Amino acid sequence: MSQEVIHEATPQRASLLYDPRVRGIVFQVVLVALLALGIWWIVDNTIENLRRSHIATGFGFLKGRAGFDIANTLIDYSSDNSYGRALVVGILNTAIVAITGIITATIIGFLVGIGRLSNNWLIRKLATVYIEIFRNIPPLLVILFWYQGVLALLPNVRDSIGLPFGSFLNNRGFYFPRMVWSDGAWLVAAGLAAGIVLSWYVARRARARQMATGQQFPVFLTSVALIVGMPLLGFALAGFPLTFEFPQKGTFNLTGGVNVKPEFLSLYLALSFYTAAFIAEIVRAGIVGVPKGQTEAFSALGLRSGQGLRLVVIPQAMRIIIPPLTSQYLNLTKNSSLAVAIGYPDLYAIGGTILNQTGQAIEVVVIFMVVYLGISILTSLFMNWFNTKMALKER
């Protein structure tokens, strides 16, 4: 009887060892244990090295006095402020470059991508040359080209180039009037918010009406009228609470107004034009990916080429365009760290200065990782939501 039990148990144990599910669980447990052991070894080794070097850990250093100035700031900052506030300035500078660059690169990329498919020989070849040039040059060289080869060659302050609306352009940057708001300006902001909400409501109702009856509504013109007209109404009701501070040209400097420094302009233009070349190819691929029968269909319905492209082709191409477009947005944001080459105070440049002064390398690098990861995740979440909204739905 006992021999039969032994003979029955042995094959059962052997079958467990050859069971793919059991093997998978065992391998995963071993892998997790090895990873935990590796992380523990790295942390323990790091703490021991910091102790030997007499370097304190933690983020308490962020409360210390920074002691250095920052040229480009979106918020009030002086050398007497803390390291933490300096990092906030760097994060905001990185964000403004990323946001403005993404908007400009998207516009240029879509125009060039559509131009690449134009029936006009000149437009098609110019778009091709633009793409091939910018796509095959490292972004750092593009930044240096705008900084050293374009903006640095502009005239000095005394010979500033006069532009419309009291603006000036010289080798110290772009100067334009500053808006000075007085009491009642909140009505303008309230009008803008109301215009955006009403535009969204009109677009939603117009889409529902078109789905039900097939009748179209001038959504674009109505939205423009609401978004422009409502703030103007609030502006008038508040008694026109706006004046302008114009830049005044002197012998050695320009005073007043707003100054956009050449470091920001170089980085913004370089990242925009560089990324737009990749976006243009993505747009071209998305349009080409739409079946040719769709073009024949809107032509048969009597739609003009521009209308068919906007109403039929582009909406279908977006499902191809959006996923790789997200990657280009993330690349542009990460490429902003190249600003250190021209002295623009982004997160990486300011963080590097703090690291050199405090020696808190681990903490500063962790801040870099968390901020860039956070920006990337937010961008991905927004683009995934947008991709879901643009997805084709069967009726």
Short mmCIF file of C-alpha atoms in Angstrom, two decimals:
data_model
loop_
_atom_site.label_atom_id
_atom_site.label_comp_id
_atom_site.label_asym_id
_atom_site.label_seq_id
_atom_site.Cartn_x
_atom_site.Cartn_y
_atom_site.Cartn_z
CA MET A 1 0.00 0.00 0.00
CA SER A 2 2.80 2.43 0.94
CA GLN A 3 4.67 1.70 -2.29
CA GLU A 4 1.58 2.64 -4.29
CA VAL A 5 1.38 6.00 -2.46
CA ILE A 6 5.04 6.72 -3.18
CA HIS A 7 4.63 5.84 -6.85
CA GLU A 8 1.56 8.11 -7.10
CA ALA A 9 3.21 11.09 -5.31
CA THR A 10 6.40 11.10 -7.35
CA PRO A 11 4.73 11.76 -10.74
CA GLN A 12 2.58 14.48 -9.10
CA ARG A 13 5.66 16.36 -7.82
CA ALA A 14 7.32 16.00 -11.22
CA SER A 15 4.23 17.38 -12.95
CA LEU A 16 4.31 20.46 -10.70
CA LEU A 17 7.89 21.20 -11.73
CA TYR A 18 6.92 21.01 -15.41
CA ASP A 19 3.71 23.02 -15.00
CA PRO A 20 4.17 26.34 -16.91
CA ARG A 21 2.08 28.27 -14.38
CA VAL A 22 4.11 27.02 -11.42
CA ARG A 23 7.39 27.69 -13.22
CA GLY A 24 6.19 31.18 -14.10
CA ILE A 25 5.32 31.98 -10.48
CA VAL A 26 8.66 30.61 -9.25
CA PHE A 27 10.66 32.61 -11.80
CA GLN A 28 8.75 35.81 -10.98
CA VAL A 29 9.28 35.36 -7.25
CA VAL A 30 13.00 34.80 -7.83
CA LEU A 31 13.20 37.85 -10.11
CA VAL A 32 11.41 40.09 -7.60
CA ALA A 33 13.72 38.86 -4.84
CA LEU A 34 16.81 39.59 -6.96
CA LEU A 35 15.51 43.07 -7.82
CA ALA A 36 14.77 43.80 -4.15
CA LEU A 37 18.25 42.58 -3.22
CA GLY A 38 19.84 44.76 -5.90
CA ILE A 39 17.90 47.86 -4.80
CA TRP A 40 18.81 47.21 -1.17
CA TRP A 41 22.49 46.89 -2.11
CA ILE A 42 22.44 50.17 -4.10
CA VAL A 43 20.67 52.09 -1.33
CA ASP A 44 22.90 50.68 1.40
CA ASN A 45 26.05 51.39 -0.61
CA THR A 46 24.87 54.94 -1.40
CA ILE A 47 24.07 55.72 2.24
CA GLU A 48 27.45 54.38 3.34
CA ASN A 49 29.31 56.47 0.74
CA LEU A 50 27.38 59.60 1.73
CA ARG A 51 28.19 58.95 5.38
CA ARG A 52 31.88 58.60 4.61
CA SER A 53 31.81 61.84 2.58
CA HIS A 54 29.95 63.64 5.42
CA ILE A 55 27.12 64.65 3.05
CA ALA A 56 23.71 65.06 4.65
CA THR A 57 20.73 63.52 2.87
CA GLY A 58 17.20 64.84 2.49
CA PHE A 59 15.52 67.80 0.84
CA GLY A 60 16.05 70.30 3.64
CA PHE A 61 18.60 72.15 1.48
CA LEU A 62 15.70 73.50 -0.64
CA LYS A 63 15.00 76.02 2.14
CA GLY A 64 18.50 77.47 1.95
CA ARG A 65 19.35 80.78 0.29
CA ALA A 66 20.06 80.37 -3.40
CA GLY A 67 22.57 83.20 -3.76
CA PHE A 68 22.43 83.42 -7.56
CA ASP A 69 20.34 85.43 -10.01
CA ILE A 70 18.21 84.10 -12.86
CA ALA A 71 17.81 86.14 -16.04
CA ASN A 72 14.49 84.73 -17.34
CA THR A 73 11.76 84.47 -14.70
CA LEU A 74 7.99 84.18 -14.94
CA ILE A 75 7.56 84.86 -11.21
CA ASP A 76 9.30 87.24 -8.81
CA TYR A 77 12.74 85.94 -7.87
CA SER A 78 15.95 87.32 -6.36
CA SER A 79 19.20 85.81 -5.11
CA ASP A 80 17.82 85.99 -1.55
CA ASN A 81 15.10 83.46 -2.37
CA SER A 82 15.44 79.77 -1.58
CA TYR A 83 16.70 76.91 -3.73
CA GLY A 84 13.15 75.63 -3.84
CA ARG A 85 11.87 78.83 -5.46
CA ALA A 86 14.76 78.73 -7.92
CA LEU A 87 13.69 75.23 -8.95
CA VAL A 88 10.11 76.46 -9.38
CA VAL A 89 11.45 79.15 -11.75
CA GLY A 90 13.28 76.44 -13.70
CA ILE A 91 10.20 74.24 -13.90
CA LEU A 92 8.09 77.15 -15.19
CA ASN A 93 10.76 78.08 -17.75
CA THR A 94 10.85 74.48 -18.98
CA ALA A 95 7.04 74.36 -19.14
CA ILE A 96 6.71 77.60 -21.13
CA VAL A 97 9.28 76.39 -23.68
CA ALA A 98 7.53 73.02 -23.97
CA ILE A 99 4.01 74.47 -24.33
CA THR A 100 4.87 77.21 -26.83
CA GLY A 101 7.16 74.87 -28.76
CA ILE A 102 4.51 72.14 -29.01
CA ILE A 103 1.89 74.60 -30.31
CA THR A 104 4.23 76.14 -32.90
CA ALA A 105 5.71 72.80 -33.99
CA THR A 106 2.21 71.35 -34.46
CA ILE A 107 1.09 74.25 -36.66
CA ILE A 108 4.25 74.25 -38.79
CA GLY A 109 4.31 70.45 -38.96
CA PHE A 110 0.74 70.19 -40.22
CA LEU A 111 1.28 72.90 -42.83
CA VAL A 112 4.53 71.36 -44.08
CA GLY A 113 3.11 67.83 -44.00
CA ILE A 114 0.12 68.87 -46.12
CA GLY A 115 2.44 70.88 -48.35
CA ARG A 116 4.52 67.74 -48.93
CA LEU A 117 1.47 66.24 -50.65
CA SER A 118 0.57 69.39 -52.60
CA ASN A 119 0.02 69.25 -56.36
CA ASN A 120 2.11 72.41 -56.64
CA TRP A 121 5.67 71.37 -57.55
CA LEU A 122 7.35 74.32 -55.79
CA ILE A 123 5.45 73.92 -52.52
CA ARG A 124 6.06 70.15 -52.53
CA LYS A 125 9.81 70.53 -53.10
CA LEU A 126 10.19 73.32 -50.51
CA ALA A 127 8.43 71.16 -47.92
CA THR A 128 10.70 68.23 -48.80
CA VAL A 129 13.87 70.34 -48.49
CA TYR A 130 12.72 71.73 -45.14
CA ILE A 131 12.05 68.25 -43.75
CA GLU A 132 15.31 66.73 -45.00
CA ILE A 133 17.42 69.60 -43.65
CA PHE A 134 15.99 69.89 -40.13
CA ARG A 135 15.40 66.16 -39.66
CA ASN A 136 19.05 65.32 -40.31
CA ILE A 137 20.68 67.97 -38.08
CA PRO A 138 21.20 67.38 -34.33
CA PRO A 139 18.90 69.63 -32.26
CA LEU A 140 21.86 71.18 -30.44
CA LEU A 141 23.24 72.49 -33.74
CA VAL A 142 19.84 73.94 -34.61
CA ILE A 143 19.79 75.75 -31.26
CA LEU A 144 23.29 77.13 -31.81
CA PHE A 145 22.34 78.16 -35.36
CA TRP A 146 19.47 80.32 -34.12
CA TYR A 147 21.50 81.69 -31.20
CA GLN A 148 24.85 82.37 -32.88
CA GLY A 149 23.90 82.51 -36.55
CA VAL A 150 20.66 84.49 -36.49
CA LEU A 151 19.85 86.36 -33.28
CA ALA A 152 23.45 87.30 -32.44
CA LEU A 153 23.76 88.99 -35.85
CA LEU A 154 20.82 91.33 -35.26
CA PRO A 155 21.64 95.04 -34.81
CA ASN A 156 22.43 96.49 -31.39
CA VAL A 157 20.02 98.52 -29.27
CA ARG A 158 20.80 101.82 -30.96
CA ASP A 159 19.91 100.40 -34.38
CA SER A 160 16.96 98.29 -33.23
CA ILE A 161 14.57 97.10 -35.90
CA GLY A 162 11.23 98.84 -35.43
CA LEU A 163 8.21 96.56 -35.72
CA PRO A 164 4.45 97.29 -35.72
CA PHE A 165 2.61 98.10 -32.47
CA GLY A 166 5.64 99.77 -30.86
CA SER A 167 7.78 96.61 -30.84
CA PHE A 168 11.54 96.34 -31.38
CA LEU A 169 13.95 93.57 -32.32
CA ASN A 170 17.70 93.60 -31.62
CA ASN A 171 20.49 91.32 -30.41
CA ARG A 172 19.15 91.60 -26.87
CA GLY A 173 15.83 90.09 -27.78
CA PHE A 174 12.31 91.03 -28.77
CA TYR A 175 10.58 93.95 -27.01
CA PHE A 176 6.82 94.51 -27.15
CA PRO A 177 4.26 96.55 -25.15
CA ARG A 178 3.22 95.36 -21.71
CA MET A 179 -0.49 95.20 -20.90
CA VAL A 180 -1.38 96.99 -17.66
CA TRP A 181 -4.82 96.00 -16.34
CA SER A 182 -6.83 98.07 -13.88
CA ASP A 183 -9.94 97.38 -11.78
CA GLY A 184 -12.65 95.43 -13.53
CA ALA A 185 -10.29 93.28 -15.60
CA TRP A 186 -11.92 90.18 -14.12
CA LEU A 187 -14.92 90.81 -16.39
CA VAL A 188 -12.69 90.18 -19.42
CA ALA A 189 -11.49 86.87 -17.98
CA ALA A 190 -15.08 85.95 -17.10
CA GLY A 191 -16.18 86.79 -20.65
CA LEU A 192 -13.44 84.60 -22.11
CA ALA A 193 -14.44 81.68 -19.86
CA ALA A 194 -18.10 82.14 -20.80
CA GLY A 195 -17.19 82.27 -24.50
CA ILE A 196 -15.23 78.99 -24.28
CA VAL A 197 -18.04 77.23 -22.41
CA LEU A 198 -20.69 78.48 -24.86
CA SER A 199 -18.54 77.45 -27.82
CA TRP A 200 -18.24 73.94 -26.42
CA TYR A 201 -21.99 73.79 -25.88
CA VAL A 202 -22.73 75.05 -29.41
CA ALA A 203 -20.31 72.53 -30.95
CA ARG A 204 -21.89 69.68 -29.01
CA ARG A 205 -25.44 70.67 -29.93
CA ALA A 206 -24.47 71.22 -33.57
CA ARG A 207 -22.90 67.76 -33.76
CA ALA A 208 -26.01 66.15 -32.25
CA ARG A 209 -28.19 68.05 -34.70
CA GLN A 210 -26.05 66.98 -37.68
CA MET A 211 -26.16 63.34 -36.57
CA ALA A 212 -29.95 63.50 -36.26
CA THR A 213 -30.92 65.59 -39.28
CA GLY A 214 -27.79 65.92 -41.45
CA GLN A 215 -27.99 69.73 -41.27
CA GLN A 216 -24.72 71.56 -40.65
CA PHE A 217 -24.22 74.59 -38.43
CA PRO A 218 -21.40 77.20 -38.77
CA VAL A 219 -19.66 76.04 -35.59
CA PHE A 220 -16.27 77.60 -36.34
CA LEU A 221 -17.56 81.10 -37.07
CA THR A 222 -19.93 80.95 -34.12
CA SER A 223 -17.14 79.82 -31.78
CA VAL A 224 -14.84 82.61 -32.98
CA ALA A 225 -17.62 85.14 -32.45
CA LEU A 226 -18.28 83.88 -28.91
CA ILE A 227 -14.62 83.58 -27.85
CA VAL A 228 -13.80 87.06 -29.20
CA GLY A 229 -17.10 88.79 -28.60
CA MET A 230 -17.71 87.80 -24.97
CA PRO A 231 -14.35 89.18 -23.69
CA LEU A 232 -14.94 92.35 -25.72
CA LEU A 233 -18.33 92.72 -24.08
CA GLY A 234 -16.76 92.28 -20.64
CA PHE A 235 -14.03 94.76 -21.65
CA ALA A 236 -16.63 97.37 -22.56
CA LEU A 237 -18.73 96.78 -19.42
CA ALA A 238 -15.63 97.21 -17.23
CA GLY A 239 -14.91 100.61 -18.79
CA PHE A 240 -11.95 99.53 -20.96
CA PRO A 241 -9.58 98.74 -18.06
CA LEU A 242 -6.41 98.39 -20.14
CA THR A 243 -3.40 100.56 -20.90
CA PHE A 244 -0.09 99.74 -22.57
CA GLU A 245 3.44 100.34 -21.41
CA PHE A 246 5.48 100.76 -24.57
CA PRO A 247 9.23 100.07 -24.73
CA GLN A 248 11.25 103.25 -24.96
CA LYS A 249 14.47 103.22 -26.98
CA GLY A 250 17.47 104.84 -25.36
CA THR A 251 21.10 105.16 -26.37
CA PHE A 252 22.30 101.99 -24.70
CA ASN A 253 19.15 100.13 -23.72
CA LEU A 254 15.41 99.76 -24.13
CA THR A 255 13.25 100.42 -21.07
CA GLY A 256 9.67 99.42 -20.38
CA GLY A 257 7.54 96.85 -22.09
CA VAL A 258 8.26 93.13 -22.10
CA ASN A 259 11.62 91.70 -23.17
CA VAL A 260 11.83 88.18 -24.59
CA LYS A 261 15.53 87.37 -24.35
CA PRO A 262 17.49 85.74 -27.21
CA GLU A 263 18.15 82.58 -25.16
CA PHE A 264 14.44 81.81 -24.99
CA LEU A 265 13.87 82.78 -28.62
CA SER A 266 16.72 80.54 -29.80
CA LEU A 267 15.50 77.53 -27.84
CA TYR A 268 11.86 78.08 -28.77
CA LEU A 269 12.52 78.52 -32.50
CA ALA A 270 15.02 75.67 -32.69
CA LEU A 271 12.83 73.10 -30.93
CA SER A 272 9.76 74.23 -32.88
CA PHE A 273 11.35 74.00 -36.34
CA TYR A 274 13.28 70.82 -35.51
CA THR A 275 10.28 68.93 -34.13
CA ALA A 276 8.00 70.26 -36.88
CA ALA A 277 10.07 68.35 -39.45
CA PHE A 278 9.22 65.04 -37.75
CA ILE A 279 5.59 66.04 -37.23
CA ALA A 280 5.32 66.86 -40.94
CA GLU A 281 6.33 63.32 -41.87
CA ILE A 282 3.86 61.91 -39.35
CA VAL A 283 1.08 64.03 -40.85
CA ARG A 284 2.04 62.97 -44.37
CA ALA A 285 2.02 59.30 -43.36
CA GLY A 286 -1.38 59.70 -41.68
CA ILE A 287 -2.93 61.30 -44.76
CA VAL A 288 -1.42 58.73 -47.11
CA GLY A 289 -2.74 56.00 -44.79
CA VAL A 290 -6.34 57.03 -45.48
CA PRO A 291 -7.78 54.88 -48.30
CA LYS A 292 -7.81 56.59 -51.67
CA GLY A 293 -11.48 55.80 -52.00
CA GLN A 294 -12.24 58.45 -49.37
CA THR A 295 -10.77 61.12 -51.65
CA GLU A 296 -12.81 59.84 -54.56
CA ALA A 297 -15.92 59.80 -52.36
CA PHE A 298 -15.74 63.45 -51.27
CA SER A 299 -14.92 64.46 -54.86
CA ALA A 300 -18.02 62.63 -56.03
CA LEU A 301 -20.07 64.53 -53.43
CA GLY A 302 -18.90 67.83 -54.90
CA LEU A 303 -16.65 68.88 -52.04
CA ARG A 304 -13.64 71.02 -52.89
CA SER A 305 -10.15 69.69 -52.15
CA GLY A 306 -9.72 71.86 -49.04
CA GLN A 307 -13.14 70.92 -47.67
CA GLY A 308 -12.58 67.23 -48.30
CA LEU A 309 -9.18 67.34 -46.63
CA ARG A 310 -10.59 69.11 -43.56
CA LEU A 311 -13.87 67.23 -43.22
CA VAL A 312 -13.06 63.74 -44.52
CA VAL A 313 -9.35 62.95 -44.74
CA ILE A 314 -7.84 64.67 -41.69
CA PRO A 315 -10.40 63.26 -39.18
CA GLN A 316 -9.61 59.73 -40.39
CA ALA A 317 -5.87 60.40 -40.49
CA MET A 318 -5.80 61.57 -36.87
CA ARG A 319 -6.08 58.00 -35.56
CA ILE A 320 -2.76 57.33 -37.34
CA ILE A 321 -1.17 60.68 -36.47
CA ILE A 322 -1.86 61.04 -32.74
CA PRO A 323 0.16 58.12 -31.26
CA PRO A 324 3.51 59.06 -32.89
CA LEU A 325 2.66 62.74 -32.40
CA THR A 326 2.66 62.12 -28.64
CA SER A 327 6.23 60.81 -28.87
CA GLN A 328 7.35 63.99 -30.64
CA TYR A 329 5.77 66.15 -27.94
CA LEU A 330 7.69 64.18 -25.31
CA ASN A 331 10.91 64.50 -27.31
CA LEU A 332 10.50 68.27 -27.56
CA THR A 333 10.00 68.54 -23.81
CA LYS A 334 13.08 66.46 -23.05
CA ASN A 335 15.19 68.26 -25.68
CA SER A 336 14.55 71.51 -23.79
CA SER A 337 17.32 70.38 -21.41
CA LEU A 338 19.77 71.36 -24.19
CA ALA A 339 19.08 74.96 -23.13
CA VAL A 340 22.13 74.74 -20.87
CA ALA A 341 24.28 75.16 -24.02
CA ILE A 342 23.08 78.75 -24.54
CA GLY A 343 22.50 79.75 -20.93
CA TYR A 344 18.71 79.59 -20.80
CA PRO A 345 17.73 78.88 -17.18
CA ASP A 346 15.54 75.84 -17.51
CA LEU A 347 15.09 73.13 -14.87
CA TYR A 348 18.29 71.30 -15.84
CA ALA A 349 20.47 74.43 -15.84
CA ILE A 350 19.18 75.73 -12.50
CA GLY A 351 19.29 72.27 -10.96
CA GLY A 352 22.91 71.89 -12.09
CA THR A 353 23.81 75.16 -10.37
CA ILE A 354 22.11 74.01 -7.16
CA LEU A 355 23.89 70.65 -7.36
CA ASN A 356 27.30 72.36 -7.67
CA GLN A 357 26.60 74.63 -4.70
CA THR A 358 25.09 72.09 -2.33
CA GLY A 359 26.55 68.77 -3.43
CA GLN A 360 23.08 67.16 -3.09
CA ALA A 361 23.48 65.17 -6.29
CA ILE A 362 21.03 62.38 -5.50
CA GLU A 363 18.24 64.70 -4.42
CA VAL A 364 18.67 67.00 -7.43
CA VAL A 365 18.71 64.08 -9.86
CA VAL A 366 15.57 62.69 -8.19
CA ILE A 367 13.90 66.08 -8.71
CA PHE A 368 14.91 65.99 -12.38
CA MET A 369 13.43 62.52 -12.79
CA VAL A 370 10.19 63.32 -10.99
CA VAL A 371 9.57 66.58 -12.89
CA TYR A 372 10.34 65.24 -16.36
CA LEU A 373 8.41 62.06 -15.64
CA GLY A 374 5.46 64.08 -14.37
CA ILE A 375 5.42 66.32 -17.46
CA SER A 376 5.67 63.27 -19.73
CA ILE A 377 2.85 61.43 -17.94
CA LEU A 378 0.56 64.48 -18.07
CA THR A 379 1.29 64.92 -21.78
CA SER A 380 0.61 61.23 -22.44
CA LEU A 381 -2.63 61.27 -20.46
CA PHE A 382 -3.90 64.31 -22.37
CA MET A 383 -2.94 62.83 -25.75
CA ASN A 384 -4.52 59.48 -24.87
CA TRP A 385 -7.73 61.30 -23.94
CA PHE A 386 -7.56 63.28 -27.18
CA ASN A 387 -6.92 60.09 -29.14
CA THR A 388 -10.02 58.52 -27.58
CA LYS A 389 -12.11 61.57 -28.50
CA MET A 390 -10.84 61.49 -32.09
CA ALA A 391 -11.34 57.75 -32.56
CA LEU A 392 -13.80 56.76 -35.26
CA LYS A 393 -17.02 55.38 -33.80
CA GLU A 394 -19.45 53.22 -35.70
CA ARG A 395 -23.08 54.30 -35.78
#
